[in-house]
Short mmCIF file of C-alpha atoms in Angstrom, two decimals:
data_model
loop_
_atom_site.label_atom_id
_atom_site.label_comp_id
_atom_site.label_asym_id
_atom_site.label_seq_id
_atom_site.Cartn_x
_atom_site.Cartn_y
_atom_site.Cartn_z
CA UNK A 1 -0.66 0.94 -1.52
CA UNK A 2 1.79 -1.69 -0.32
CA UNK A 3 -0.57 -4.79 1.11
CA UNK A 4 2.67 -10.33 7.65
CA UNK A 5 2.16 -12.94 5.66
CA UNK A 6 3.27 -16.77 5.62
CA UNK A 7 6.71 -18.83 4.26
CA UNK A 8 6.71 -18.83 0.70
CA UNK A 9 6.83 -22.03 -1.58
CA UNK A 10 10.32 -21.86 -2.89
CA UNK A 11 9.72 -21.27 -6.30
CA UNK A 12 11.27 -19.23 -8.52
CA UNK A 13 9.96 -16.99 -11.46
CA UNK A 14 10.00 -18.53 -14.87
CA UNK A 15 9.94 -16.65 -17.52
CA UNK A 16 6.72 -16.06 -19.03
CA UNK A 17 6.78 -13.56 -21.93
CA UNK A 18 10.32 -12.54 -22.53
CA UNK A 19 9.88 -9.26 -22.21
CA UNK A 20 7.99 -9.57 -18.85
CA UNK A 21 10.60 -11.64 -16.93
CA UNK A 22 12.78 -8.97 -15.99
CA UNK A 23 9.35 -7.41 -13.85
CA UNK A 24 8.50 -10.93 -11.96
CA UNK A 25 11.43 -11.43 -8.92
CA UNK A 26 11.24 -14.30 -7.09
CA UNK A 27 8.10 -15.17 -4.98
CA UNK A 28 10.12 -15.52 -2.13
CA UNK A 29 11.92 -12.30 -1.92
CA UNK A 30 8.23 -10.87 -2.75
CA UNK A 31 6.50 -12.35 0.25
CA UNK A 32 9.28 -12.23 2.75
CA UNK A 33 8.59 -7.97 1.89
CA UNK A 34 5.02 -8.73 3.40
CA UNK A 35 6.33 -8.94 6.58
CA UNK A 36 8.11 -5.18 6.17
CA UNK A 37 4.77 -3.68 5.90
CA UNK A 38 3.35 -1.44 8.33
CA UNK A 39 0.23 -3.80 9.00
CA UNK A 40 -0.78 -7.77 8.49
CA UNK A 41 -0.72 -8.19 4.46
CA UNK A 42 -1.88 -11.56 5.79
CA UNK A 43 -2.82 -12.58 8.83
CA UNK A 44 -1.71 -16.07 10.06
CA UNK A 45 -5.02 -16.67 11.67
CA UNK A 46 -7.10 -15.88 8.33
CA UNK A 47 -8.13 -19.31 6.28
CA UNK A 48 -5.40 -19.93 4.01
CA UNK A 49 -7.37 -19.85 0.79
CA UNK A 50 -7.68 -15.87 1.86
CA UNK A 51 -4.24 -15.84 2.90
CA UNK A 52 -3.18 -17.49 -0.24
CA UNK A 53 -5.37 -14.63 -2.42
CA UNK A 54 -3.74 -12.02 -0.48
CA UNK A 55 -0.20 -12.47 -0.67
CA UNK A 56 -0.85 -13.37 -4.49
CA UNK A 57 -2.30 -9.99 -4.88
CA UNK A 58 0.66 -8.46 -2.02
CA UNK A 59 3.24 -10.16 -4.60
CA UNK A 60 1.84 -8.25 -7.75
CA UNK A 61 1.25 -4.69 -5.84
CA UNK A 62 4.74 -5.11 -4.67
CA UNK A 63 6.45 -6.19 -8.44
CA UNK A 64 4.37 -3.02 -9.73
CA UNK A 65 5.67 -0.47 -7.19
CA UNK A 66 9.32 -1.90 -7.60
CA UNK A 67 9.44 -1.15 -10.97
CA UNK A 68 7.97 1.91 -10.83
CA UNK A 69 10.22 2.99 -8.03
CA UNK A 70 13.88 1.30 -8.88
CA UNK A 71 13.83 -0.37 -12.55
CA UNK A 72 16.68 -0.02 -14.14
CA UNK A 73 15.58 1.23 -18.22
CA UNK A 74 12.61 2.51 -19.24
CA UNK A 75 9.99 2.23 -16.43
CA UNK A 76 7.15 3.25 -18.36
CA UNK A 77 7.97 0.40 -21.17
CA UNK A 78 8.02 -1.76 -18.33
CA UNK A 79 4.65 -0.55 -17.00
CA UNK A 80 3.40 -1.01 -20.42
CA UNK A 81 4.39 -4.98 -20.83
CA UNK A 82 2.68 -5.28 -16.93
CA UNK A 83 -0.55 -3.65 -18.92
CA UNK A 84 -0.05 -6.19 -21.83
CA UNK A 85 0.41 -9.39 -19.52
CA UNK A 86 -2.63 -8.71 -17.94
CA UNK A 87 -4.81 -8.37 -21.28
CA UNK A 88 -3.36 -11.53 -21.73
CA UNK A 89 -4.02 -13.00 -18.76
CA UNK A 90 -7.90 -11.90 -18.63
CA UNK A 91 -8.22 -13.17 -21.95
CA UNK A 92 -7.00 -16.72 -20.89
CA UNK A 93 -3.93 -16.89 -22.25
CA UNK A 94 -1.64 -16.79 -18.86
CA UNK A 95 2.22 -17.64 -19.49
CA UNK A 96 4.35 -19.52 -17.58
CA UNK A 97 5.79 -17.05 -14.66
CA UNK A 98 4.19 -18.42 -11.31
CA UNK A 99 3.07 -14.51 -9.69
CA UNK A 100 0.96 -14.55 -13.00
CA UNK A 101 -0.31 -17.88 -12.26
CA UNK A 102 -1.30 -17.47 -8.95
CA UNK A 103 -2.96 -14.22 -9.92
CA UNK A 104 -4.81 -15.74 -12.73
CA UNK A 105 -6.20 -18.27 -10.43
CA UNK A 106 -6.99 -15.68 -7.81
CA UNK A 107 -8.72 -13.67 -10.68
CA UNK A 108 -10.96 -16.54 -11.48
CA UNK A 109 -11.92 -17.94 -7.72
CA UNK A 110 -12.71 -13.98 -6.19
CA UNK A 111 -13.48 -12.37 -9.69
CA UNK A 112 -11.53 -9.13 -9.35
CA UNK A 113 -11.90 -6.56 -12.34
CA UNK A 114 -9.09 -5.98 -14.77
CA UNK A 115 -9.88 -2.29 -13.47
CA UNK A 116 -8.63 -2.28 -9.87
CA UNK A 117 -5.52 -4.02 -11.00
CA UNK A 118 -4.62 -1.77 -13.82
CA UNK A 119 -4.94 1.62 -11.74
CA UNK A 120 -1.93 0.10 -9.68
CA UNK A 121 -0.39 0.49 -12.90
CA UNK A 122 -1.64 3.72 -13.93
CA UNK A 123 -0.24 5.32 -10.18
CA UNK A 124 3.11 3.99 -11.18
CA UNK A 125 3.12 5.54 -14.57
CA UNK A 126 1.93 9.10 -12.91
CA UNK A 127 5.42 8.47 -10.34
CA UNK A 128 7.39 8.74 -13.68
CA UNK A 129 5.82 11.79 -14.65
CA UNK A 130 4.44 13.85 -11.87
CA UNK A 131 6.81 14.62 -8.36
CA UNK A 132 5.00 16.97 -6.70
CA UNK A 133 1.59 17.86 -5.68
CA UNK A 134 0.09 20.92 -4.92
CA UNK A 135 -2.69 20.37 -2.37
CA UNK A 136 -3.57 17.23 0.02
CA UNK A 137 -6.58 16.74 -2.52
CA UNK A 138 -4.35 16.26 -5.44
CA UNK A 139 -2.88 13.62 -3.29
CA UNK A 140 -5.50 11.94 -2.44
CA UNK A 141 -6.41 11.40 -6.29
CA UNK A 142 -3.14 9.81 -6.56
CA UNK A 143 -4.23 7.39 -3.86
CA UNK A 144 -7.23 6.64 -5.79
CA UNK A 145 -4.82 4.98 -8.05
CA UNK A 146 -1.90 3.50 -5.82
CA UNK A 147 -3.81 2.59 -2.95
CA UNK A 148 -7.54 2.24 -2.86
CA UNK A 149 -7.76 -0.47 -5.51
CA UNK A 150 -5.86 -2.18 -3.19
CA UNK A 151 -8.71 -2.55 -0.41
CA UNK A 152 -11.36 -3.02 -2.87
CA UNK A 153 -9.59 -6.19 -4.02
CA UNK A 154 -9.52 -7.30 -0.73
CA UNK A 155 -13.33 -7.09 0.06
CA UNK A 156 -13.62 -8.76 -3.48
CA UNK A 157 -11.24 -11.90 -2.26
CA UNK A 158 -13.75 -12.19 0.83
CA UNK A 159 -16.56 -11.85 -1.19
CA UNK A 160 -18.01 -8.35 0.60
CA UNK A 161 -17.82 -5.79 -2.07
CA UNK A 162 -20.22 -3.59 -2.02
CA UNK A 163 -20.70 0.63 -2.97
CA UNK A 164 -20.45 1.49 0.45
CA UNK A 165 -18.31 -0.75 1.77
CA UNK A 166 -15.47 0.13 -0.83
CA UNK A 167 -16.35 3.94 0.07
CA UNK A 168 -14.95 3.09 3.74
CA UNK A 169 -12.66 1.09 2.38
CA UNK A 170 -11.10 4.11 0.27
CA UNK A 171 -10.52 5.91 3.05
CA UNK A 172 -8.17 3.62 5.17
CA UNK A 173 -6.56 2.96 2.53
CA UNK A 174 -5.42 6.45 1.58
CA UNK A 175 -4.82 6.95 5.22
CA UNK A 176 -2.49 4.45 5.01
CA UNK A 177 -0.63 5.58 1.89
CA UNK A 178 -0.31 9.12 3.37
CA UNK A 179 1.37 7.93 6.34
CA UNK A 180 3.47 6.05 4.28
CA UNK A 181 4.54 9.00 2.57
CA UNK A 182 5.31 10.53 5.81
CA UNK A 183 7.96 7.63 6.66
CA UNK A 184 9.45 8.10 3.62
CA UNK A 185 9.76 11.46 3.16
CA UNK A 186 13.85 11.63 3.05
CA UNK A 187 13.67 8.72 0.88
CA UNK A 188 11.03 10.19 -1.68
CA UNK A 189 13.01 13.39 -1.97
CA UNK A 190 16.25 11.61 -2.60
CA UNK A 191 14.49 10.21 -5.03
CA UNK A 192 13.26 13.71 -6.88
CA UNK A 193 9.34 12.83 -5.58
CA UNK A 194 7.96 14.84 -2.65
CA UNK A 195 3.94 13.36 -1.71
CA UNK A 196 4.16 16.63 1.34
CA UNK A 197 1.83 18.99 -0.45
CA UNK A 198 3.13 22.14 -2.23
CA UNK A 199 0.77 23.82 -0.17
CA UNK A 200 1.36 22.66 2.83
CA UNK A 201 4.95 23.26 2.66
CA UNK A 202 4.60 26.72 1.86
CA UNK A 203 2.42 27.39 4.98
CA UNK A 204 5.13 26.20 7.26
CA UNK A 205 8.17 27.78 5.47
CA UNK A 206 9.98 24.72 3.98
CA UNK A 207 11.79 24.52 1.18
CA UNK A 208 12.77 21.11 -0.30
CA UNK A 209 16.21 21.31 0.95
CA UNK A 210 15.05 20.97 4.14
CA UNK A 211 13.46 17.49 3.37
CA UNK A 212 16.99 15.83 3.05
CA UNK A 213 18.40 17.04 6.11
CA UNK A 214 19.98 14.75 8.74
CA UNK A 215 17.16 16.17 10.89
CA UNK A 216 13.80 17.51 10.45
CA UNK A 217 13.40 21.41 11.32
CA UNK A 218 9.99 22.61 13.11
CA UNK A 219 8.62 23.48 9.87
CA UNK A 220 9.03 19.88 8.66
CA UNK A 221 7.17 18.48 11.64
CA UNK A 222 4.41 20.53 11.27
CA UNK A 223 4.10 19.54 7.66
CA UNK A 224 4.13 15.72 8.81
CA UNK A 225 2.32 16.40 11.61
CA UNK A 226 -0.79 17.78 9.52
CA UNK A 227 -0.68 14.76 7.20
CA UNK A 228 -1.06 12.39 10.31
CA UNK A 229 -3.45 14.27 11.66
CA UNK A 230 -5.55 14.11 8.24
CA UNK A 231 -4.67 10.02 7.76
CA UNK A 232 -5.60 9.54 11.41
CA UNK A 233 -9.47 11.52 10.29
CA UNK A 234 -9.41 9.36 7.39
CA UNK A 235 -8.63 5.94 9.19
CA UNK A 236 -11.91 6.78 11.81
CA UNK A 237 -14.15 7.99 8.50
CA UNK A 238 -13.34 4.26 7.45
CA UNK A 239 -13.42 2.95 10.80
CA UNK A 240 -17.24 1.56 10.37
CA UNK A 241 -16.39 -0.66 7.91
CA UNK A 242 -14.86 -2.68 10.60
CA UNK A 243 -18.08 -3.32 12.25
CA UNK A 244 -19.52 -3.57 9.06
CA UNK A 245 -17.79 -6.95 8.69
CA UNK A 246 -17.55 -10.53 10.24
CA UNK A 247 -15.45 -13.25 10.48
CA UNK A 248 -11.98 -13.21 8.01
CA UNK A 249 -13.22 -10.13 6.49
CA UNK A 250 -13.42 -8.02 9.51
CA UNK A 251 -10.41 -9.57 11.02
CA UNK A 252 -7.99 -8.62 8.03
CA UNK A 253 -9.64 -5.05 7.59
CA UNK A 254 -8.98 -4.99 11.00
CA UNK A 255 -5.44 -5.05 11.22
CA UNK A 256 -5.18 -2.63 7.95
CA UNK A 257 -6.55 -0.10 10.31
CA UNK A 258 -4.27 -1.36 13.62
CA UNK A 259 -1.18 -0.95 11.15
CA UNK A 260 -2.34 2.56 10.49
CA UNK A 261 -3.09 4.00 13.89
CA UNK A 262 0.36 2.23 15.00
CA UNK A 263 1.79 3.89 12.33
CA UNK A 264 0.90 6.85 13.19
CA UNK A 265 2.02 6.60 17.12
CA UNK A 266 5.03 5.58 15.69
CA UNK A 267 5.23 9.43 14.36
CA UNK A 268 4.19 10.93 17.32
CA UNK A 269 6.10 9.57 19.58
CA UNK A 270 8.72 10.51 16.97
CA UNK A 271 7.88 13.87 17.42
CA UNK A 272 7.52 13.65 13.55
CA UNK A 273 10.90 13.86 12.85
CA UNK A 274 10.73 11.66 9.89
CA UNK A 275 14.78 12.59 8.47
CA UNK A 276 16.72 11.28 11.50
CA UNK A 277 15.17 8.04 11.14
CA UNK A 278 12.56 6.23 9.76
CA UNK A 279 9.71 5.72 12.45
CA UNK A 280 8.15 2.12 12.76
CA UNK A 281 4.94 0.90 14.01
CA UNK A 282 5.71 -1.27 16.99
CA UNK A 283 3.78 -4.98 17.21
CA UNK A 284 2.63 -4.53 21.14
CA UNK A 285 1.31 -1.09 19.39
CA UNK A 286 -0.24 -2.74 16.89
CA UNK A 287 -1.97 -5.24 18.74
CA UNK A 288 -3.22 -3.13 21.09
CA UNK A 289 -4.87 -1.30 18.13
CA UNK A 290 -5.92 -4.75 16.54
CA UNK A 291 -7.68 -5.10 20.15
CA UNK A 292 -9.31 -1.75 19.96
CA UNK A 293 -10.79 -2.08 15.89
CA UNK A 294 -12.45 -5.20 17.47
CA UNK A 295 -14.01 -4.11 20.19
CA UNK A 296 -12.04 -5.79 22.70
CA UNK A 297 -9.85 -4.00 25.16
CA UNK A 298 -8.53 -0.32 24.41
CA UNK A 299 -5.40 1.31 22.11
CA UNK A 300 -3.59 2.38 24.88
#
C-alpha cells in the first residue's frame, strides 16, 4: 500500500551499493509524493520522531512500488538488489544512500521485522508476473503482501503491535489498496494489470476493452461499485482499532481510515465512473471523516 507529510531535508541520494543507486530517487521527490496520497502518510500534528519514522518507511514503500511499476530493465533484478540491501542492512552493514540510512535507524529505534518489509517486495515481484485475478479473495492475498505490512509497521513505529490489533489493522489497509485499485483502473489496464476481479467482471458483462474507454459503461460501475462497497465493509471491520488506540497512534490510524471513507465518496459521488477521470478524496471530506473516526462530530 502507498503510506501528508512534512518538507523534506534537501538531500540527495548517494550512492550506496552500485547496483542499488539506480532504485533510491531523491528524498525529496519521495516525500513531496506523500502529499499525493489519498490519506495523511504523516500527520503534521503527530510528534516528529513518528513523523520522521513514517515518511522514512512512506519513502521506501514508495521506491519499491516505483520500480515495480515503471523501472526501466529488469524489474525483478531490481527487486532482487532491494532484497540484498536489506540483508545487508539488518546485518549492520548499511551503505551510504540516505533512504537506507534513515530506514536503518528507524529499524533499530521501533524494531520492525525484516519480514513486513520484504513482503513489499515480494507484492512487487507477483506485479511482474501475475495481471489478473480471478476472485476478490485472490486479491485480497495480494494485499497481504502490498499493503498490510504496511499498517503493521506503523503500529510497530508507535509501539502498539499486537495479534489483534494488526488483525484490524489488515483490514483497512486492504480496504485502502482496493480502492486504490478502483482509481486506477484505466491506468492499471494501460498498463496490462487489471486488480477488478475476473469474476466480477464476468458477472457484469465486461470485457477488458471496456476498461480503457474514455468513459466507463454501466457494467464498469457496477464492477467498481462492488469493490467500494466491499473496501467500505472492510474499513468498519477495522474500524475498532481506532478506539483501540490513544494518543499519536490513534490519531494517525485515524486518518488512514478518513482517507479511505473519503476515498470512497470520492467514487460515489463519481457515480464510479473511474475512466473519465480519476476521482479524488476531497480534504473538507476527509476531515469530516477524521472528525467522525474520533468520535467528534459526524461524516457528513
Amino acid at each position: 500500500m502507498r503510506l501528508a507529510g512534512q518538507r523534506a531535508e534537501r538531500d540527495e541520494a548517494r550512492p550506496m551499493h552500485a547496483e542499488v543507486a539506480q532504485a533510491s530517487p531523491p528524498l525529496e521527490w519521495l516525500r513531496v509524493r506523500a502529499r499525493q496520497e489519498n490519506f495523511p502518510v504523516a500527520l503534521h500534528v503527530l510528534p516528529p520522531r513518528y513523523r520522521r519514522h513514517l515518511l522514512t518507511l512512506y519513502a521506501f514503500a514508495r521506491m519499491v512500488d516505483d520500480i515495480g511499476d515503471a523501472a526501466p530493465g529488469d524489474r525483478l533484478l531490481q527487486l532482487d538488489r532491494i532484497s540484498a540491501e536489506l540483508d545487508r542492512m539488518y546485518a549492520g552493514r548499511t551503505g551510504d544512500d540516505p533512504l537506507f540510512q534513515r530506514l536503518a535507524y528507524t529499524v533499530s529505534e521501533c524494531e520492525l521485522p525484516q519480514s513486513e518489509l520484504e513482503r513489499l517486495v515480494e507484492a512487487n515481484r507477483r506485479d511482474q508476473v501475475v495481471h489478473r485475478y480471478r476472485t476478490f479473495d485472490e486479491l485480497l492475498d495480494y494485499c497481504a503482501l502490498s499493503a498490510n505490512p504496511v499498517g503493521r509497521l506503523v503500529l510497530r513505529v508507535f509501539g502498539v503491535s499486537t495479534e489483534r490489533r494488526a488483525h484490524l489493522s489488515d483490514r483497512i489497509c486492504s480496504a485502502l489498496q482496493v480502492l486504490e485499485h478502483c482509481q486506477d483502473v484505466a491506468e492499471d489496464a494501460c498498463a496490462g494489470r487489471i486488480y477488478l476481479p475476473r469474476h466480477d467482471l464476468d458477472r457484469f458483462g465486461v470485457v477488458e476493452e471496456d476498461l480503457m474507454a474514455a468513459q466507463a459503461s454501466t457494467g464498469v460501475r457496477a464492477v467498481v461499485a462492488l469493490q467500494v462497497q466491499r473496501a467500505v465493509r472492510l474499513l468498519d471491520e477495522g474500524g475498532p482499532l481506532v478506539d483501540d488506540l490513544r494518543g499519536a497512534a490513534r490519531l494517525a490510524v485515524a486518518g488512514y481510515v478518513a482517507g479511505g471513507r473519503a476515498t470512497a465518496r470520492a467514487l460515489v459521488d463519481a457515480g464510479f465512473d473511474v475512466l473519465a477521470r480519476t476521482p479524488r478524496p476531497r480534504k473538507s471530506h476527509m476531515l469530516c471523516s477524521l472528525l467522525a473516526s474520533l468520535g467528534i462530530g459526524d461524516a457528513r
